[in-house]
């Protein structure tokens, strides 16, 4: 099974999700999205795979993300903001052939394994 972890190594929840996967014998492809950034196709695929709109991927603890949600921003506005500021996306996100899940709580990643 192909498993991709969209990861922020500075985030303890993201690190714990990586540990959880490895404890189950899964070595995911790790994408440090703060270094690589996002692209529109990946974000739309993750939102669809997680069963949420683009706004559902936003990290509400980030002021910019919170402002977008409070303004009921369009998907186009969310996409533009996230492409400019990758930190606005929640972490970690795990993607497999079964879909995608935001790992909060981290046990949610097990749903797509």
PDB file of C-alpha atoms in Angstrom:
ATOM      1  CA  UNK A   1       0.000   0.000   0.000  1.00  0.00           C
ATOM      2  CA  UNK A   2       1.260   3.437  -0.929  1.00  0.00           C
ATOM      3  CA  UNK A   3       1.050   5.810   2.055  1.00  0.00           C
ATOM      4  CA  UNK A   4       1.924   9.501   1.872  1.00  0.00           C
ATOM      5  CA  UNK A   5       2.293  11.624   5.004  1.00  0.00           C
ATOM      6  CA  UNK A   6       2.054  15.382   4.525  1.00  0.00           C
ATOM      7  CA  UNK A   7       4.217  16.299   7.463  1.00  0.00           C
ATOM      8  CA  UNK A   8       5.527  19.195   9.499  1.00  0.00           C
ATOM      9  CA  UNK A   9       8.502  17.869  11.484  1.00  0.00           C
ATOM     10  CA  UNK A  10       8.130  20.687  14.041  1.00  0.00           C
ATOM     11  CA  UNK A  11       4.607  19.517  14.939  1.00  0.00           C
ATOM     12  CA  UNK A  12       4.365  16.906  17.704  1.00  0.00           C
ATOM     13  CA  UNK A  13       1.092  15.507  16.345  1.00  0.00           C
ATOM     14  CA  UNK A  14       2.674  15.098  12.930  1.00  0.00           C
ATOM     15  CA  UNK A  15       5.706  13.372  14.450  1.00  0.00           C
ATOM     16  CA  UNK A  16       3.397  11.107  16.454  1.00  0.00           C
ATOM     17  CA  UNK A  17       1.493  10.158  13.301  1.00  0.00           C
ATOM     18  CA  UNK A  18       4.766   9.191  11.639  1.00  0.00           C
ATOM     19  CA  UNK A  19       5.653   7.069  14.670  1.00  0.00           C
ATOM     20  CA  UNK A  20       2.200   5.444  14.616  1.00  0.00           C
ATOM     21  CA  UNK A  21       2.617   4.457  10.981  1.00  0.00           C
ATOM     22  CA  UNK A  22       6.115   3.095  11.527  1.00  0.00           C
ATOM     23  CA  UNK A  23       4.969   1.088  14.577  1.00  0.00           C
ATOM     24  CA  UNK A  24       2.552  -0.633  12.209  1.00  0.00           C
ATOM     25  CA  UNK A  25       5.350  -1.483   9.790  1.00  0.00           C
ATOM     26  CA  UNK A  26       4.470   1.266   7.328  1.00  0.00           C
ATOM     27  CA  UNK A  27       7.205   3.477   5.946  1.00  0.00           C
ATOM     28  CA  UNK A  28       5.322   6.345   4.308  1.00  0.00           C
ATOM     29  CA  UNK A  29       6.535   8.726   1.678  1.00  0.00           C
ATOM     30  CA  UNK A  30       7.039  11.851   3.775  1.00  0.00           C
ATOM     31  CA  UNK A  31       6.294  15.222   2.203  1.00  0.00           C
ATOM     32  CA  UNK A  32       7.501  18.240   4.161  1.00  0.00           C
ATOM     33  CA  UNK A  33       4.911  20.556   2.663  1.00  0.00           C
ATOM     34  CA  UNK A  34       6.423  23.646   4.275  1.00  0.00           C
ATOM     35  CA  UNK A  35       9.502  23.104   2.109  1.00  0.00           C
ATOM     36  CA  UNK A  36       7.821  21.796  -1.049  1.00  0.00           C
ATOM     37  CA  UNK A  37       4.697  23.928  -0.923  1.00  0.00           C
ATOM     38  CA  UNK A  38       1.351  22.813  -2.288  1.00  0.00           C
ATOM     39  CA  UNK A  39      -0.149  22.577  -5.744  1.00  0.00           C
ATOM     40  CA  UNK A  40      -3.823  22.980  -6.576  1.00  0.00           C
ATOM     41  CA  UNK A  41      -4.332  19.419  -7.823  1.00  0.00           C
ATOM     42  CA  UNK A  42      -2.910  17.864  -4.640  1.00  0.00           C
ATOM     43  CA  UNK A  43      -5.000  20.075  -2.378  1.00  0.00           C
ATOM     44  CA  UNK A  44      -8.168  19.318  -4.290  1.00  0.00           C
ATOM     45  CA  UNK A  45      -7.398  15.583  -4.252  1.00  0.00           C
ATOM     46  CA  UNK A  46      -6.765  15.646  -0.491  1.00  0.00           C
ATOM     47  CA  UNK A  47      -9.944  17.611   0.193  1.00  0.00           C
ATOM     48  CA  UNK A  48     -11.955  15.185  -1.909  1.00  0.00           C
ATOM     49  CA  UNK A  49     -10.271  12.131  -0.400  1.00  0.00           C
ATOM     50  CA  UNK A  50     -10.954  13.402   3.107  1.00  0.00           C
ATOM     51  CA  UNK A  51     -14.554  14.242   2.252  1.00  0.00           C
ATOM     52  CA  UNK A  52     -14.149  17.925   3.051  1.00  0.00           C
ATOM     53  CA  UNK A  53     -13.976  21.089   0.990  1.00  0.00           C
ATOM     54  CA  UNK A  54     -10.754  23.044   0.736  1.00  0.00           C
ATOM     55  CA  UNK A  55     -11.827  24.995   3.811  1.00  0.00           C
ATOM     56  CA  UNK A  56     -11.916  21.698   5.713  1.00  0.00           C
ATOM     57  CA  UNK A  57      -8.153  21.369   5.266  1.00  0.00           C
ATOM     58  CA  UNK A  58      -7.421  24.690   6.965  1.00  0.00           C
ATOM     59  CA  UNK A  59      -5.571  24.856  10.263  1.00  0.00           C
ATOM     60  CA  UNK A  60      -7.891  26.929  12.427  1.00  0.00           C
ATOM     61  CA  UNK A  61      -5.099  27.809  14.866  1.00  0.00           C
ATOM     62  CA  UNK A  62      -3.468  29.891  12.131  1.00  0.00           C
ATOM     63  CA  UNK A  63      -4.806  33.445  12.005  1.00  0.00           C
ATOM     64  CA  UNK A  64      -4.905  33.518   8.206  1.00  0.00           C
ATOM     65  CA  UNK A  65      -6.895  30.282   8.051  1.00  0.00           C
ATOM     66  CA  UNK A  66      -9.284  31.449  10.741  1.00  0.00           C
ATOM     67  CA  UNK A  67      -9.892  34.681   8.835  1.00  0.00           C
ATOM     68  CA  UNK A  68     -10.685  32.749   5.648  1.00  0.00           C
ATOM     69  CA  UNK A  69     -13.179  30.568   7.479  1.00  0.00           C
ATOM     70  CA  UNK A  70     -14.820  33.515   9.233  1.00  0.00           C
ATOM     71  CA  UNK A  71     -15.170  35.288   5.885  1.00  0.00           C
ATOM     72  CA  UNK A  72     -16.710  32.140   4.366  1.00  0.00           C
ATOM     73  CA  UNK A  73     -14.063  32.428   1.642  1.00  0.00           C
ATOM     74  CA  UNK A  74     -14.599  30.716  -1.689  1.00  0.00           C
ATOM     75  CA  UNK A  75     -12.531  27.684  -2.669  1.00  0.00           C
ATOM     76  CA  UNK A  76     -10.650  29.925  -5.101  1.00  0.00           C
ATOM     77  CA  UNK A  77      -9.723  32.332  -2.290  1.00  0.00           C
ATOM     78  CA  UNK A  78      -8.709  29.483   0.019  1.00  0.00           C
ATOM     79  CA  UNK A  79      -6.591  27.929  -2.712  1.00  0.00           C
ATOM     80  CA  UNK A  80      -4.837  31.220  -3.473  1.00  0.00           C
ATOM     81  CA  UNK A  81      -4.067  31.791   0.219  1.00  0.00           C
ATOM     82  CA  UNK A  82      -2.792  28.266   0.840  1.00  0.00           C
ATOM     83  CA  UNK A  83      -0.554  28.291  -2.217  1.00  0.00           C
ATOM     84  CA  UNK A  84       1.013  31.496  -0.873  1.00  0.00           C
ATOM     85  CA  UNK A  85       1.161  30.270   2.756  1.00  0.00           C
ATOM     86  CA  UNK A  86       1.468  26.464   3.051  1.00  0.00           C
ATOM     87  CA  UNK A  87       1.305  26.669   6.872  1.00  0.00           C
ATOM     88  CA  UNK A  88      -2.443  27.344   6.598  1.00  0.00           C
ATOM     89  CA  UNK A  89      -3.128  23.643   5.966  1.00  0.00           C
ATOM     90  CA  UNK A  90      -3.763  21.355   8.924  1.00  0.00           C
ATOM     91  CA  UNK A  91      -1.242  18.652   9.670  1.00  0.00           C
ATOM     92  CA  UNK A  92      -0.627  15.837   9.464  1.00  0.00           C
ATOM     93  CA  UNK A  93      -2.541  14.511   6.477  1.00  0.00           C
ATOM     94  CA  UNK A  94      -2.215  10.870   5.441  1.00  0.00           C
ATOM     95  CA  UNK A  95      -3.206   9.749   1.956  1.00  0.00           C
ATOM     96  CA  UNK A  96      -3.599   6.194   0.664  1.00  0.00           C
ATOM     97  CA  UNK A  97      -5.561   4.506  -2.102  1.00  0.00           C
ATOM     98  CA  UNK A  98      -8.478   4.444   0.361  1.00  0.00           C
ATOM     99  CA  UNK A  99      -8.595   8.235   0.751  1.00  0.00           C
ATOM    100  CA  UNK A 100      -7.100  10.927   2.933  1.00  0.00           C
ATOM    101  CA  UNK A 101      -7.449  11.862   6.591  1.00  0.00           C
ATOM    102  CA  UNK A 102      -6.325  14.751   8.719  1.00  0.00           C
ATOM    103  CA  UNK A 103      -4.541  13.136  11.641  1.00  0.00           C
ATOM    104  CA  UNK A 104      -6.326  14.935  14.473  1.00  0.00           C
ATOM    105  CA  UNK A 105      -6.565  12.880  16.534  1.00  0.00           C
ATOM    106  CA  UNK A 106      -3.734  10.833  15.064  1.00  0.00           C
ATOM    107  CA  UNK A 107      -5.764   7.619  15.210  1.00  0.00           C
ATOM    108  CA  UNK A 108      -7.835   8.963  12.302  1.00  0.00           C
ATOM    109  CA  UNK A 109      -4.980   8.042   9.964  1.00  0.00           C
ATOM    110  CA  UNK A 110      -5.792   4.382  10.640  1.00  0.00           C
ATOM    111  CA  UNK A 111      -9.119   4.852   8.838  1.00  0.00           C
ATOM    112  CA  UNK A 112      -7.381   4.878   5.446  1.00  0.00           C
ATOM    113  CA  UNK A 113      -4.908   2.058   6.036  1.00  0.00           C
TER     114      UNK A 113
END
